[in-house]
mmCIF file of C-alpha atoms in Angstrom:
data_model
loop_
_atom_site.group_PDB
_atom_site.id
_atom_site.type_symbol
_atom_site.label_atom_id
_atom_site.label_comp_id
_atom_site.label_asym_id
_atom_site.label_seq_id
_atom_site.Cartn_x
_atom_site.Cartn_y
_atom_site.Cartn_z
ATOM 1 C CA MET A 36 -8.837 4.945 19.391
ATOM 2 C CA LYS A 37 -7.947 4.442 15.711
ATOM 3 C CA ARG A 38 -4.443 3.205 16.589
ATOM 4 C CA GLY A 39 -5.802 0.612 19.037
ATOM 5 C CA LEU A 40 -8.331 -0.602 16.484
ATOM 6 C CA ASP A 41 -5.610 -0.808 13.807
ATOM 7 C CA PHE A 42 -3.402 -2.873 16.120
ATOM 8 C CA PHE A 43 -6.190 -5.279 17.098
ATOM 9 C CA LEU A 44 -7.440 -5.746 13.501
ATOM 10 C CA ALA A 45 -3.893 -6.245 12.150
ATOM 11 C CA LEU A 46 -3.145 -8.880 14.774
ATOM 12 C CA LEU A 47 -6.462 -10.643 14.147
ATOM 13 C CA THR A 48 -5.958 -10.532 10.362
ATOM 14 C CA LEU A 49 -2.439 -11.955 10.666
ATOM 15 C CA VAL A 50 -3.741 -14.857 12.747
ATOM 16 C CA VAL A 51 -6.692 -15.558 10.421
ATOM 17 C CA LEU A 52 -4.581 -15.270 7.258
ATOM 18 C CA SER A 53 -1.462 -17.056 8.543
ATOM 19 C CA ALA A 54 -1.989 -20.130 6.314
ATOM 20 C CA PRO A 55 -2.676 -18.123 3.106
ATOM 21 C CA LEU A 56 0.322 -15.890 3.923
ATOM 22 C CA LEU A 57 2.534 -18.971 4.114
ATOM 23 C CA VAL A 58 1.184 -20.252 0.779
ATOM 24 C CA VAL A 59 1.883 -16.904 -0.903
ATOM 25 C CA ALA A 60 5.368 -16.783 0.631
ATOM 26 C CA LEU A 61 6.067 -20.279 -0.674
ATOM 27 C CA ALA A 62 4.787 -19.344 -4.164
ATOM 28 C CA VAL A 63 7.071 -16.297 -4.265
ATOM 29 C CA ARG A 64 10.046 -18.332 -3.051
ATOM 30 C CA LEU A 65 9.562 -21.198 -5.511
ATOM 31 C CA SER A 66 8.777 -19.045 -8.573
ATOM 32 C CA SER A 67 11.808 -16.749 -8.618
ATOM 33 C CA ARG A 68 15.222 -16.107 -7.112
ATOM 34 C CA GLY A 69 15.524 -13.644 -4.304
ATOM 35 C CA PRO A 70 13.884 -12.939 -0.969
ATOM 36 C CA VAL A 71 10.178 -13.495 -0.324
ATOM 37 C CA LEU A 72 9.730 -9.977 1.026
ATOM 38 C CA TYR A 73 10.743 -6.737 -0.600
ATOM 39 C CA TRP A 74 11.485 -3.976 1.911
ATOM 40 C CA SER A 75 10.959 -0.518 0.531
ATOM 41 C CA ASP A 76 11.843 2.854 2.053
ATOM 42 C CA ARG A 77 8.584 4.797 2.321
ATOM 43 C CA VAL A 78 7.579 8.193 3.633
ATOM 44 C CA GLY A 79 5.326 7.981 6.655
ATOM 45 C CA ARG A 80 3.622 10.315 9.064
ATOM 46 C CA ASP A 81 5.330 13.722 9.305
ATOM 47 C CA ASN A 82 7.595 12.680 6.391
ATOM 48 C CA VAL A 83 9.551 10.170 8.510
ATOM 49 C CA VAL A 84 11.007 7.378 6.358
ATOM 50 C CA PHE A 85 10.222 3.795 7.398
ATOM 51 C CA ARG A 86 10.808 0.330 5.889
ATOM 52 C CA MET A 87 7.634 -1.220 4.442
ATOM 53 C CA PRO A 88 7.416 -4.920 3.488
ATOM 54 C CA LYS A 89 5.578 -6.356 0.507
ATOM 55 C CA PHE A 90 5.613 -9.800 -1.042
ATOM 56 C CA ARG A 91 8.146 -9.478 -3.855
ATOM 57 C CA SER A 92 6.349 -9.222 -7.183
ATOM 58 C CA MET A 93 9.229 -7.802 -9.236
ATOM 59 C CA LYS A 94 12.423 -9.467 -10.380
ATOM 60 C CA GLU A 95 15.588 -8.718 -8.460
ATOM 61 C CA GLY A 96 17.434 -5.695 -9.827
ATOM 62 C CA THR A 97 14.292 -3.777 -10.826
ATOM 63 C CA PRO A 98 14.892 -0.036 -10.228
ATOM 64 C CA THR A 99 13.358 1.465 -7.074
ATOM 65 C CA VAL A 100 10.872 3.816 -8.711
ATOM 66 C CA ALA A 101 7.101 4.026 -8.915
ATOM 67 C CA THR A 102 5.948 1.218 -11.208
ATOM 68 C CA HIS A 103 4.417 3.604 -13.743
ATOM 69 C CA LEU A 104 7.908 5.058 -14.307
ATOM 70 C CA LEU A 105 9.359 1.730 -15.463
ATOM 71 C CA GLN A 106 9.873 1.379 -19.206
ATOM 72 C CA ASP A 107 8.041 -1.965 -19.335
ATOM 73 C CA PRO A 108 6.633 -2.915 -15.904
ATOM 74 C CA ARG A 109 5.276 -6.271 -17.101
ATOM 75 C CA SER A 110 8.754 -7.457 -18.077
ATOM 76 C CA CYS A 111 9.912 -6.840 -14.493
ATOM 77 C CA LEU A 112 7.232 -9.027 -12.891
ATOM 78 C CA THR A 113 8.043 -12.408 -11.393
ATOM 79 C CA PRO A 114 5.976 -15.402 -12.587
ATOM 80 C CA VAL A 115 3.484 -14.852 -9.715
ATOM 81 C CA GLY A 116 3.954 -11.069 -9.551
ATOM 82 C CA SER A 117 1.070 -10.113 -11.800
ATOM 83 C CA PHE A 118 -1.354 -12.266 -9.814
ATOM 84 C CA LEU A 119 -0.059 -10.884 -6.504
ATOM 85 C CA ARG A 120 -0.561 -7.310 -7.694
ATOM 86 C CA ARG A 121 -3.983 -7.837 -9.294
ATOM 87 C CA SER A 122 -5.236 -9.597 -6.153
ATOM 88 C CA SER A 123 -3.424 -7.127 -3.833
ATOM 89 C CA LEU A 124 -1.900 -10.101 -1.976
ATOM 90 C CA ASP A 125 1.509 -8.437 -2.299
ATOM 91 C CA GLU A 126 0.276 -5.825 0.198
ATOM 92 C CA LEU A 127 -0.488 -8.227 3.083
ATOM 93 C CA PRO A 128 2.956 -8.036 4.769
ATOM 94 C CA GLN A 129 2.132 -4.381 5.450
ATOM 95 C CA LEU A 130 0.079 -5.686 8.371
ATOM 96 C CA TRP A 131 3.481 -5.741 10.110
ATOM 97 C CA SER A 132 3.825 -1.989 9.491
ATOM 98 C CA ILE A 133 0.354 -1.474 10.970
ATOM 99 C CA LEU A 134 1.306 -3.474 14.075
ATOM 100 C CA LYS A 135 4.483 -1.380 14.454
ATOM 101 C CA GLY A 136 2.536 1.863 14.114
ATOM 102 C CA ASP A 137 4.197 3.019 10.891
ATOM 103 C CA MET A 138 0.924 2.587 9.004
ATOM 104 C CA SER A 139 -2.823 2.435 9.513
ATOM 105 C CA PHE A 140 -5.461 0.421 7.676
ATOM 106 C CA VAL A 141 -6.791 3.628 6.087
ATOM 107 C CA GLY A 142 -4.815 6.695 5.056
ATOM 108 C CA PRO A 143 -2.883 7.963 2.036
ATOM 109 C CA ARG A 144 -0.685 5.279 0.462
ATOM 110 C CA PRO A 145 2.926 5.789 1.582
ATOM 111 C CA ALA A 146 5.104 7.469 -1.028
ATOM 112 C CA LEU A 147 8.449 6.071 -2.071
ATOM 113 C CA TYR A 148 11.306 8.024 -0.507
ATOM 114 C CA ASN A 149 12.259 9.372 -3.968
ATOM 115 C CA GLN A 150 8.803 10.622 -5.028
ATOM 116 C CA HIS A 151 9.767 14.181 -4.147
ATOM 117 C CA ASP A 152 6.945 15.851 -6.103
ATOM 118 C CA LEU A 153 4.291 13.748 -4.316
ATOM 119 C CA ILE A 154 5.908 14.309 -0.902
ATOM 120 C CA GLU A 155 6.130 18.060 -1.500
ATOM 121 C CA LEU A 156 2.505 18.335 -2.624
ATOM 122 C CA ARG A 157 1.246 16.273 0.338
ATOM 123 C CA THR A 158 3.312 18.400 2.731
ATOM 124 C CA HIS A 159 1.940 21.603 1.202
ATOM 125 C CA CYS A 160 -1.635 20.318 1.740
ATOM 126 C CA GLY A 161 -0.978 19.020 5.275
ATOM 127 C CA VAL A 162 -1.605 15.399 4.270
ATOM 128 C CA HIS A 163 1.862 14.451 5.576
ATOM 129 C CA ARG A 164 0.429 14.631 9.127
ATOM 130 C CA LEU A 165 -1.606 11.476 8.474
ATOM 131 C CA ARG A 166 -0.350 7.959 9.134
ATOM 132 C CA PRO A 167 -0.148 6.261 5.707
ATOM 133 C CA GLY A 168 -2.614 3.483 5.006
ATOM 134 C CA LEU A 169 -2.892 0.029 3.530
ATOM 135 C CA THR A 170 -5.770 1.541 1.570
ATOM 136 C CA GLY A 171 -7.173 5.025 1.214
ATOM 137 C CA TRP A 172 -9.766 7.262 -0.365
ATOM 138 C CA ALA A 173 -7.591 7.658 -3.494
ATOM 139 C CA GLN A 174 -7.241 3.856 -3.825
ATOM 140 C CA VAL A 175 -10.998 3.323 -3.944
ATOM 141 C CA ASN A 176 -11.402 6.195 -6.414
ATOM 142 C CA GLY A 177 -8.950 5.123 -9.097
ATOM 143 C CA ARG A 178 -5.769 3.657 -7.588
ATOM 144 C CA ASP A 179 -3.071 3.415 -10.311
ATOM 145 C CA GLU A 180 -5.180 5.299 -12.850
ATOM 146 C CA LEU A 181 -5.190 8.669 -11.046
ATOM 147 C CA PRO A 182 -2.773 11.519 -11.750
ATOM 148 C CA MET A 183 -0.746 12.633 -8.733
ATOM 149 C CA THR A 184 -2.625 15.908 -8.194
ATOM 150 C CA GLN A 185 -5.955 14.071 -8.089
ATOM 151 C CA LYS A 186 -4.554 11.496 -5.618
ATOM 152 C CA VAL A 187 -3.409 14.287 -3.316
ATOM 153 C CA ALA A 188 -6.785 16.049 -3.633
ATOM 154 C CA LEU A 189 -8.467 12.811 -2.531
ATOM 155 C CA ASP A 190 -5.918 12.409 0.303
ATOM 156 C CA LEU A 191 -6.784 15.967 1.413
ATOM 157 C CA ALA A 192 -10.511 15.142 1.263
ATOM 158 C CA TYR A 193 -9.786 12.158 3.520
ATOM 159 C CA LEU A 194 -7.864 14.386 5.959
ATOM 160 C CA GLN A 195 -10.854 16.720 6.164
ATOM 161 C CA ARG A 196 -13.478 13.945 6.503
ATOM 162 C CA GLN A 197 -11.634 11.286 8.507
ATOM 163 C CA SER A 198 -13.696 9.297 10.981
ATOM 164 C CA LEU A 199 -14.121 5.652 11.945
ATOM 165 C CA LEU A 200 -17.314 5.503 9.873
ATOM 166 C CA PHE A 201 -15.536 6.930 6.809
ATOM 167 C CA ASP A 202 -12.691 4.422 7.371
ATOM 168 C CA ALA A 203 -15.248 1.584 7.461
ATOM 169 C CA LYS A 204 -16.725 2.808 4.161
ATOM 170 C CA ILE A 205 -13.253 2.899 2.575
ATOM 171 C CA MET A 206 -12.468 -0.613 3.830
ATOM 172 C CA LEU A 207 -15.734 -1.946 2.329
ATOM 173 C CA LEU A 208 -15.064 -0.181 -0.967
ATOM 174 C CA THR A 209 -11.510 -1.567 -0.943
ATOM 175 C CA ALA A 210 -12.808 -5.114 -0.558
ATOM 176 C CA LEU A 211 -15.155 -4.530 -3.520
ATOM 177 C CA ARG A 212 -12.368 -3.037 -5.689
ATOM 178 C CA VAL A 213 -10.011 -5.927 -4.892
ATOM 179 C CA VAL A 214 -12.660 -8.540 -5.738
ATOM 180 C CA GLN A 215 -13.517 -6.675 -8.946
ATOM 181 C CA ARG A 216 -9.810 -5.973 -9.645
ATOM 182 C CA GLU A 217 -10.612 -2.344 -10.458
ATOM 183 C CA GLY A 218 -7.968 0.314 -10.911
ATOM 184 C CA VAL A 219 -4.926 -1.969 -11.274
ATOM 185 C CA SER A 220 -2.869 -1.155 -14.364
ATOM 186 C CA HIS A 221 -0.460 -4.172 -14.250
#
């Protein structure tokens, strides 16, 4: 049931947001060199690696590591990158990953392929069995500000409590956090 709902909502959202998506794509294209989309190798359900798109918010040549591991993340941002990240607009191309079935609207955020400590901890807790999400319980409880162990504890709490009603609560909280721009460190 959740997969069908994800597919329908992703398709509907893509149709409704098609004009804003084109505007964002144009802004990315005109403000910096390089492709509009950045495709990143991410760890999905059962630790299977998939390619996840985002609007490119970082300059070309930025190392492929978690942003908090960059020496000076702000210096790597494109002219529109900071706005895209603060508004979470950079995440919208992930609707494609939801349509494909690599992601869900709600679940743990997909780890980068090289975040071995996070992958190992999630696997140990059984969280790896979940389809990763556009948003999740950890995102609405701190996002970039949380240490890894706390993120995984929240991912585990989601695994134990998951339901359509809980997903709806997380989606509402996500909308509030995005509007309030809470939990974004850059």
